[in-house]
Amino acid sequence: MDFELTDDQERIRRVAREFADAELGNAIAPYDERHEFPHSVVRKLGPLGFLGALVPEEYGGAGLDYVGYALSVEELSRGDASVGITMWAHNSLCTNHIAGFGSEAQKRTYLPRLASGEVLGAWGLTEPGAGSDAAALQTRAELRGGEWILNGSKAFITNASVGGIAVVIARTDPGKGSRGISAFVLEKGLPGFSAGKPYRKLGLHASDTAELIFEDARVPAANLLGERGMGFVHAMQVLEGGRIAMAAMAVGIAQAAIDHSVTYMKQRTAFGQTLAEFNGLQGMIADLATEVEVARLLTLRAAYLKDQGRPAMHAAAMAKLFASETAMKAATKAVQIHGGAGYITEFPVERIFRDAKLTEIGEGTSEIQRLVIARTILQLV
Ligand SMILES: Cc1cc2nc3c(=O)[nH]c(=O)nc-3n(C[C@H](O)[C@H](O)[C@H](O)COP(=O)(O)OP(=O)(O)OC[C@H]3O[C@@H](n4cnc5c(N)ncnc54)[C@H](O)[C@@H]3O)c2cc1C
């Protein structure tokens, strides 16, 4: 068993950490307050390779392995979770679906633009009436006169309004269940394709979440992504990697909660001593640090399995479940450690507390992760 990172993995973690320290954290707070997408900051991720993290070098990407990618998501999310989720949806979902299942022509057309950051990517599976039960999706794609005509909508889509390219999952063959679902790649500007107004959210205010809307959207036949009828199967494979990255995002959020708490505990005094000297608070920090380390190990193990080409769905679900619940717990304790200061926007733990909640919901809720884990253990799959 080897717990050492390679030189490349160490390097990518360092670059992400330095970027997060210099460009994220307090620098993103004003965007969060204004519910504004930080275009100028996200633009800087492209030249550093973070927007083509998993894209092979021949298509302009950084060609990272999953361990390196998970480390970079963790570090960027430690700096700011809005930037973390922006990068996650772009890489894990949109770009990865094209890289994994696109034709050679589609890869050459879309990947270099996504990897450079010329355009951001979105990925639409969830619908107003189909979230956890994704196979119940209703968005319809019909082949007419050599074009696919899409009708319906997608809900809660990250990068929907700021993105230029979207992978969309739609029903092509009603009556065939999950085998009647296909994927498409759409560009902004296609007739009948638009994004809704960004939602006002509990947290992640500096990230973009909106509807994708299809009103007789005309999509060229060549934009079918992967084989007809395989869209749902491919989407589930995309989610496997996506869950690992969402786990990494949760680890980053949890680590940030601890880091800010440690700083505060050393500064704040009560009863003639610093908070750091209170046994009760020491215990909280010790427990949290231990749980974050477990979450990190689960995440890196899932990433390692993915890198080895081994089945990772079970490990990814465990990592995502544990890391997201750890993030929420760490954020809650961090607010507690800050007392009243933790409840006001001036201190970063207030934002971290709001941001953490998404990790228990997005990319499959905790209940769905438990379902995935239990089905494997009980051999129900
Ligand atoms: C900020 C944000 C960003 C997102 N980004 C994207 C994106 O980029 N692309 C995308 O496609 N989607 C995205 N989503 C959607 C997200 O994946 C869904 O919200 C999530 O999968 C849950 O689906 P739902 O909201 O429909 O909840 P529901 O499925 O309606 O679930 C409601 C509740 O019922 C529980 N539940 C449902 N089924 C079961 C079951 N079988 N057993 C036990 N409990 C169950 C759930 O756990 C939950 O507690 C995003 C969501 C948010 C909030």
Coordinates of C-alpha atoms and ligand atoms in Angstrom, one line a residue:
M1 CA 0.0 0.0 0.0
D2 CA 1.5 3.3 -1.1
F3 CA 0.1 6.6 0.5
E4 CA 2.7 8.8 -1.3
L5 CA 1.6 11.2 -4.0
T6 CA 3.6 11.3 -7.2
D7 CA 5.6 14.4 -8.1
D8 CA 2.8 15.4 -10.6
Q9 CA 0.1 15.0 -8.0
E10 CA 2.1 17.0 -5.4
R11 CA 2.7 19.7 -8.1
I12 CA -1.0 20.1 -9.0
R13 CA -2.0 20.2 -5.4
R14 CA 0.6 23.0 -4.7
V15 CA -0.6 25.0 -7.8
A16 CA -4.2 24.7 -6.7
R17 CA -3.4 25.6 -3.1
E18 CA -1.4 28.7 -4.2
F19 CA -4.1 29.8 -6.5
A20 CA -6.8 29.3 -3.8
D21 CA -4.7 31.3 -1.3
A22 CA -4.1 34.1 -3.7
E23 CA -7.3 34.4 -5.7
L24 CA -10.2 32.8 -3.7
G25 CA -11.3 33.0 0.0
N26 CA -12.0 36.6 1.0
A27 CA -11.5 37.8 -2.6
I28 CA -14.7 35.9 -3.6
A29 CA -16.8 37.0 -0.6
P30 CA -18.0 40.2 -2.3
Y31 CA -19.2 38.1 -5.3
D32 CA -21.0 35.8 -2.9
E33 CA -22.7 38.8 -1.3
R34 CA -23.8 40.2 -4.7
H35 CA -24.9 36.7 -6.0
E36 CA -22.5 37.4 -8.9
F37 CA -20.5 34.9 -10.9
P38 CA -16.7 35.7 -10.6
H39 CA -15.9 35.6 -14.4
S40 CA -12.5 37.3 -14.0
V41 CA -11.4 34.7 -11.5
V42 CA -12.8 31.6 -13.2
R43 CA -11.1 32.8 -16.5
K44 CA -7.7 32.4 -14.8
L45 CA -8.4 28.7 -14.2
G46 CA -8.0 27.9 -17.9
P47 CA -4.3 28.7 -18.4
L48 CA -3.5 26.8 -15.2
G49 CA -5.0 23.7 -16.7
F50 CA -7.9 23.4 -14.2
L51 CA -10.6 23.7 -16.9
G52 CA -9.2 20.8 -18.9
A53 CA -8.1 18.8 -15.8
L54 CA -9.1 15.4 -17.1
V55 CA -8.9 16.1 -20.8
P56 CA -6.0 14.3 -22.6
E57 CA -3.2 16.5 -23.7
E58 CA -3.8 15.8 -27.4
Y59 CA -7.1 17.8 -27.0
G60 CA -5.5 20.6 -25.1
G61 CA -6.1 19.4 -21.6
A62 CA -3.9 18.8 -18.6
G63 CA -4.4 15.0 -18.7
L64 CA -4.5 14.6 -14.9
D65 CA -5.3 11.3 -13.3
Y66 CA -8.3 11.2 -10.9
V67 CA -6.1 11.5 -7.8
G68 CA -4.6 14.7 -9.1
Y69 CA -8.0 16.0 -10.2
A70 CA -9.5 15.3 -6.7
L71 CA -6.6 17.1 -5.0
S72 CA -7.2 20.1 -7.2
V73 CA -10.9 20.2 -6.6
E74 CA -10.3 19.9 -2.8
E75 CA -7.9 22.8 -2.8
L76 CA -10.0 25.1 -5.0
S77 CA -13.1 24.3 -2.9
R78 CA -11.1 25.0 0.3
G79 CA -10.5 28.4 -1.2
D80 CA -14.1 28.9 -2.3
A81 CA -16.9 26.3 -2.9
S82 CA -18.6 28.3 -5.6
V83 CA -15.5 28.2 -7.7
G84 CA -15.1 24.5 -6.7
I85 CA -18.6 23.6 -8.0
T86 CA -18.1 25.6 -11.2
M87 CA -14.9 23.7 -12.0
W88 CA -16.5 20.4 -10.9
A89 CA -19.6 20.7 -13.2
H90 CA -17.4 21.9 -16.1
N91 CA -14.9 19.0 -15.8
S92 CA -16.6 16.1 -14.2
L93 CA -19.9 16.3 -16.0
C94 CA -19.8 18.3 -19.3
T95 CA -16.2 17.8 -20.5
N96 CA -15.9 14.3 -19.2
H97 CA -19.1 13.1 -20.9
I98 CA -17.7 14.4 -24.2
A99 CA -14.2 13.0 -23.6
G100 CA -15.6 9.6 -22.6
F101 CA -18.3 9.1 -25.1
G102 CA -17.9 11.6 -27.9
S103 CA -16.9 10.8 -31.5
E104 CA -13.4 11.9 -32.6
A105 CA -14.9 14.9 -34.4
Q106 CA -16.9 15.9 -31.3
K107 CA -13.8 15.7 -29.2
R108 CA -11.8 17.8 -31.6
T109 CA -14.6 20.4 -31.9
Y110 CA -15.4 20.8 -28.2
L111 CA -12.6 19.7 -25.9
P112 CA -9.9 22.3 -26.8
R113 CA -12.4 25.1 -26.3
L114 CA -13.6 23.7 -23.0
A115 CA -10.1 22.9 -21.8
S116 CA -8.8 26.4 -22.5
G117 CA -11.7 28.0 -20.8
E118 CA -12.9 29.7 -24.0
V119 CA -16.3 28.3 -23.0
L120 CA -17.6 26.9 -19.8
G121 CA -19.6 23.6 -19.8
A122 CA -22.9 22.6 -18.2
W123 CA -24.5 19.1 -17.9
G124 CA -28.2 18.7 -17.7
L125 CA -29.8 15.5 -16.3
T126 CA -32.1 16.8 -13.5
E127 CA -35.6 18.0 -14.4
P128 CA -38.4 19.7 -12.4
G129 CA -40.0 16.3 -12.1
A130 CA -37.0 14.0 -12.1
G131 CA -34.0 14.3 -9.8
S132 CA -33.1 11.3 -7.7
D133 CA -35.3 9.3 -10.1
A134 CA -33.4 10.5 -13.1
A135 CA -34.7 7.8 -15.4
A136 CA -38.1 9.4 -15.2
L137 CA -36.9 12.4 -17.3
Q138 CA -39.4 13.8 -19.7
T139 CA -37.3 16.1 -22.0
R140 CA -38.1 14.7 -25.5
A141 CA -35.8 14.6 -28.5
E142 CA -37.4 13.7 -31.9
L143 CA -35.6 13.1 -35.1
R144 CA -37.3 15.2 -37.8
G145 CA -35.9 16.0 -41.2
G146 CA -32.3 15.2 -40.3
E147 CA -32.4 17.3 -37.0
W148 CA -33.2 16.5 -33.4
I149 CA -36.0 18.6 -32.0
L150 CA -35.8 19.0 -28.3
N151 CA -38.6 20.0 -26.0
G152 CA -38.7 20.2 -22.2
S153 CA -36.5 21.7 -19.5
K154 CA -33.7 20.9 -17.1
A155 CA -33.6 22.2 -13.5
F156 CA -30.8 23.2 -11.1
I157 CA -28.1 23.1 -13.8
T158 CA -24.7 24.4 -12.7
N159 CA -23.1 26.8 -15.3
A160 CA -26.4 26.8 -17.2
S161 CA -26.5 30.6 -17.9
V162 CA -22.7 31.3 -18.0
G163 CA -21.8 28.2 -20.0
G164 CA -21.5 28.1 -23.8
I165 CA -21.7 24.3 -24.2
A166 CA -24.1 21.9 -22.5
V167 CA -24.5 18.1 -22.6
V168 CA -28.2 17.3 -22.3
I169 CA -29.8 14.0 -21.6
A170 CA -33.2 13.5 -23.3
R171 CA -35.7 10.8 -24.1
T172 CA -35.4 9.6 -27.8
D173 CA -37.4 6.4 -27.6
P174 CA -40.4 6.4 -25.3
G175 CA -41.4 2.9 -24.2
K176 CA -37.8 1.7 -23.9
G177 CA -37.3 2.9 -20.3
S178 CA -33.8 3.9 -19.5
R179 CA -32.6 2.4 -22.8
G180 CA -34.7 5.0 -24.6
I181 CA -32.6 7.9 -23.4
S182 CA -29.7 9.6 -25.3
A183 CA -27.2 12.4 -24.8
F184 CA -26.7 15.5 -27.0
V185 CA -24.2 18.3 -27.0
L186 CA -25.7 21.7 -27.5
E187 CA -24.2 25.1 -28.1
K188 CA -25.7 28.4 -26.9
G189 CA -27.2 30.1 -29.9
L190 CA -29.0 27.0 -31.3
P191 CA -32.5 28.1 -32.1
G192 CA -35.0 27.2 -29.3
F193 CA -32.3 26.6 -26.7
S194 CA -31.9 29.0 -23.8
A195 CA -31.1 29.3 -20.1
G196 CA -33.5 30.6 -17.4
K197 CA -32.7 33.3 -14.9
P198 CA -30.2 32.1 -12.2
Y199 CA -31.9 30.8 -9.1
R200 CA -31.4 32.6 -5.7
K201 CA -29.8 29.9 -3.6
L202 CA -29.1 29.2 0.1
G203 CA -25.4 29.0 -0.6
L204 CA -22.8 28.9 -3.4
H205 CA -24.0 32.4 -4.4
A206 CA -21.0 33.0 -6.6
S207 CA -21.8 29.9 -8.7
D208 CA -24.4 29.9 -11.5
T209 CA -27.4 27.6 -11.3
A210 CA -30.3 27.9 -13.7
E211 CA -32.8 26.1 -15.9
L212 CA -32.0 24.9 -19.4
I213 CA -35.0 25.4 -21.7
F214 CA -35.8 23.6 -25.0
E215 CA -38.6 25.0 -27.1
D216 CA -38.5 23.1 -30.4
A217 CA -34.7 23.4 -30.0
R218 CA -33.1 22.4 -33.3
V219 CA -30.0 20.2 -32.8
P220 CA -28.0 18.9 -35.7
A221 CA -28.1 15.1 -36.1
A222 CA -24.3 15.1 -35.6
N223 CA -24.7 16.4 -32.1
L224 CA -26.0 13.0 -30.7
L225 CA -23.4 12.2 -28.1
G226 CA -22.6 8.5 -27.9
E227 CA -24.9 5.8 -29.2
R228 CA -28.6 6.4 -29.4
G229 CA -30.3 4.8 -26.3
M230 CA -27.0 4.8 -24.3
G231 CA -27.4 8.3 -22.8
F232 CA -28.6 7.1 -19.4
V233 CA -26.0 4.4 -19.1
H234 CA -23.2 6.8 -20.0
A235 CA -24.7 9.5 -17.6
M236 CA -24.5 7.0 -14.7
Q237 CA -20.8 6.4 -15.6
V238 CA -20.2 10.1 -15.7
L239 CA -21.8 10.4 -12.2
E240 CA -19.3 7.8 -10.8
G241 CA -16.4 10.2 -11.4
G242 CA -18.6 13.2 -10.6
R243 CA -19.2 11.8 -7.1
I244 CA -15.5 11.4 -6.4
A245 CA -15.0 15.1 -7.3
M246 CA -18.1 16.1 -5.2
A247 CA -16.5 14.2 -2.3
A248 CA -13.3 16.1 -2.9
M249 CA -15.2 19.4 -2.9
A250 CA -16.8 18.4 0.5
V251 CA -13.3 17.6 1.9
G252 CA -12.1 21.1 0.8
I253 CA -15.1 22.8 2.5
A254 CA -14.6 20.8 5.7
Q255 CA -10.9 21.6 5.7
A256 CA -11.7 25.3 5.3
A257 CA -14.1 25.1 8.2
I258 CA -11.3 23.7 10.4
D259 CA -8.6 26.1 9.2
H260 CA -10.8 29.2 10.0
S261 CA -11.7 27.7 13.4
V262 CA -8.1 27.1 14.3
T263 CA -7.2 30.7 13.4
Y264 CA -10.1 32.0 15.4
M265 CA -9.4 29.8 18.4
K266 CA -5.9 31.2 18.7
Q267 CA -7.0 34.8 18.6
R268 CA -10.2 34.9 20.6
T269 CA -10.0 35.0 24.4
A270 CA -12.6 34.3 27.1
F271 CA -12.1 33.8 30.8
G272 CA -8.5 35.0 30.5
Q273 CA -7.4 32.4 27.9
T274 CA -7.6 31.7 24.2
L275 CA -10.4 29.5 22.9
A276 CA -7.6 27.1 21.9
E277 CA -7.0 26.3 25.5
F278 CA -10.6 25.0 26.2
N279 CA -10.7 21.3 26.3
G280 CA -14.2 21.1 24.9
L281 CA -13.2 23.0 21.8
Q282 CA -9.9 21.0 21.4
G283 CA -12.0 17.9 21.4
M284 CA -14.2 19.3 18.6
I285 CA -11.2 20.2 16.5
A286 CA -9.6 16.8 17.1
D287 CA -12.7 14.9 16.1
L288 CA -13.2 17.0 13.0
A289 CA -9.6 16.7 11.8
T290 CA -9.9 12.9 12.2
E291 CA -13.1 12.7 10.3
V292 CA -11.8 15.0 7.5
E293 CA -8.8 12.8 7.1
V294 CA -11.1 9.7 6.8
A295 CA -13.1 11.6 4.2
R296 CA -10.0 12.5 2.3
L297 CA -8.7 8.9 2.4
L298 CA -12.0 7.5 1.1
T299 CA -12.0 10.1 -1.7
L300 CA -8.5 9.4 -2.8
R301 CA -9.1 5.7 -2.6
A302 CA -12.1 6.0 -4.9
A303 CA -10.0 8.2 -7.2
Y304 CA -7.3 5.6 -7.2
L305 CA -9.7 2.8 -8.1
K306 CA -11.0 5.0 -11.0
D307 CA -7.4 5.6 -12.2
Q308 CA -6.8 1.8 -12.1
G309 CA -9.9 1.3 -14.3
R310 CA -11.5 -0.7 -11.5
P311 CA -15.2 -0.5 -10.5
A312 CA -15.5 2.6 -8.3
M313 CA -19.2 3.2 -7.9
H314 CA -19.4 1.7 -4.4
A315 CA -16.3 3.5 -3.2
A316 CA -17.4 6.8 -4.8
A317 CA -20.8 6.6 -3.1
M318 CA -19.1 5.9 0.3
A319 CA -16.7 8.8 -0.2
K320 CA -19.4 11.2 -1.3
L321 CA -21.7 10.2 1.5
F322 CA -19.1 10.5 4.3
A323 CA -17.3 13.5 2.9
S324 CA -20.5 15.5 2.4
E325 CA -21.9 14.7 5.9
T326 CA -18.4 15.6 7.3
A327 CA -18.5 18.9 5.5
M328 CA -21.9 19.8 7.0
K329 CA -20.8 18.7 10.5
A330 CA -17.5 20.6 10.2
A331 CA -19.3 23.7 9.0
T332 CA -21.8 23.5 11.9
K333 CA -19.1 23.1 14.5
A334 CA -17.1 25.9 13.0
V335 CA -20.0 28.3 13.4
Q336 CA -20.3 27.0 17.0
I337 CA -16.6 27.6 17.7
H338 CA -17.0 31.2 16.4
G339 CA -20.0 31.9 18.7
G340 CA -21.9 35.0 17.5
A341 CA -19.2 35.8 15.0
G342 CA -19.9 32.6 13.2
Y343 CA -23.5 33.8 12.5
I344 CA -22.6 37.0 10.7
T345 CA -21.4 37.4 7.1
E346 CA -18.1 39.1 8.1
F347 CA -16.6 35.7 9.0
P348 CA -16.1 33.1 6.3
V349 CA -17.6 30.2 8.3
E350 CA -21.1 31.7 7.8
R351 CA -20.6 31.3 4.0
I352 CA -19.0 27.8 4.4
F353 CA -22.0 26.7 6.5
R354 CA -24.4 27.7 3.7
D355 CA -22.2 26.2 0.9
A356 CA -21.6 22.9 2.7
K357 CA -25.3 21.8 2.5
L358 CA -25.2 21.4 -1.3
T359 CA -22.7 18.5 -1.0
E360 CA -25.4 16.4 0.7
I361 CA -27.9 17.1 -2.1
G362 CA -26.1 17.5 -5.5
E363 CA -24.8 14.6 -7.5
G364 CA -27.2 12.2 -5.7
T365 CA -28.5 13.0 -2.2
S366 CA -27.1 11.2 0.9
E367 CA -30.2 8.9 0.8
I368 CA -29.4 7.9 -2.7
Q369 CA -25.7 7.2 -1.8
R370 CA -26.9 5.0 1.0
L371 CA -29.2 3.2 -1.5
V372 CA -26.3 2.6 -3.9
I373 CA -24.0 1.3 -1.0
A374 CA -26.7 -0.9 0.5
R375 CA -27.7 -2.4 -2.9
T376 CA -24.1 -3.5 -3.4
I377 CA -23.7 -4.9 0.1
L378 CA -27.1 -6.7 -0.1
Q379 CA -26.3 -7.8 -3.7
L380 CA -29.5 -6.3 -5.0
V381 CA -27.9 -5.1 -8.2
Ligands
LIG1 C1 -26.8 24.0 -6.5 C2 -27.2 22.8 -7.3 C3 -26.5 22.5 -8.4 C4 -26.9 21.4 -9.2 N1 -26.2 21.1 -10.4 C5 -26.7 20.1 -11.2 C6 -26.1 19.9 -12.5 O1 -25.2 20.6 -12.9 N2 -26.7 19.0 -13.3 C7 -27.8 18.2 -13.0 O2 -28.2 17.4 -13.8 N3 -28.3 18.4 -11.7 C8 -27.8 19.3 -10.8 N4 -28.4 19.5 -9.6 C9 -29.6 18.7 -9.2 C10 -29.3 17.7 -8.1 O3 -28.5 16.6 -8.6 C11 -30.6 17.2 -7.6 O4 -31.2 18.3 -6.9 C12 -30.5 16.0 -6.7 O5 -30.1 14.9 -7.4 C13 -31.8 15.7 -6.0 O6 -32.9 15.6 -6.8 P1 -34.2 16.4 -6.5 O7 -33.8 17.9 -6.2 O8 -35.2 16.3 -7.6 O9 -34.8 15.8 -5.1 P2 -35.8 14.6 -5.0 O10 -35.3 13.5 -5.9 O11 -37.2 15.1 -5.2 O12 -35.6 14.2 -3.5 C14 -36.3 14.8 -2.4 C15 -36.0 14.0 -1.2 O13 -36.4 12.6 -1.3 C16 -35.3 11.7 -1.1 N5 -35.4 10.5 -1.9 C17 -35.7 10.5 -3.3 N6 -35.7 9.2 -3.7 C18 -35.5 8.4 -2.6 C19 -35.3 7.0 -2.4 N7 -35.4 6.2 -3.4 N8 -35.0 6.6 -1.2 C20 -34.9 7.5 -0.1 N9 -35.0 8.8 -0.3 C21 -35.3 9.3 -1.5 C22 -34.1 12.6 -1.4 O14 -32.9 12.0 -0.8 C23 -34.5 13.9 -0.9 O15 -34.3 13.9 0.5 C24 -28.0 20.6 -8.8 C25 -28.7 20.9 -7.6 C26 -28.3 22.0 -6.9 C27 -29.1 22.4 -5.7

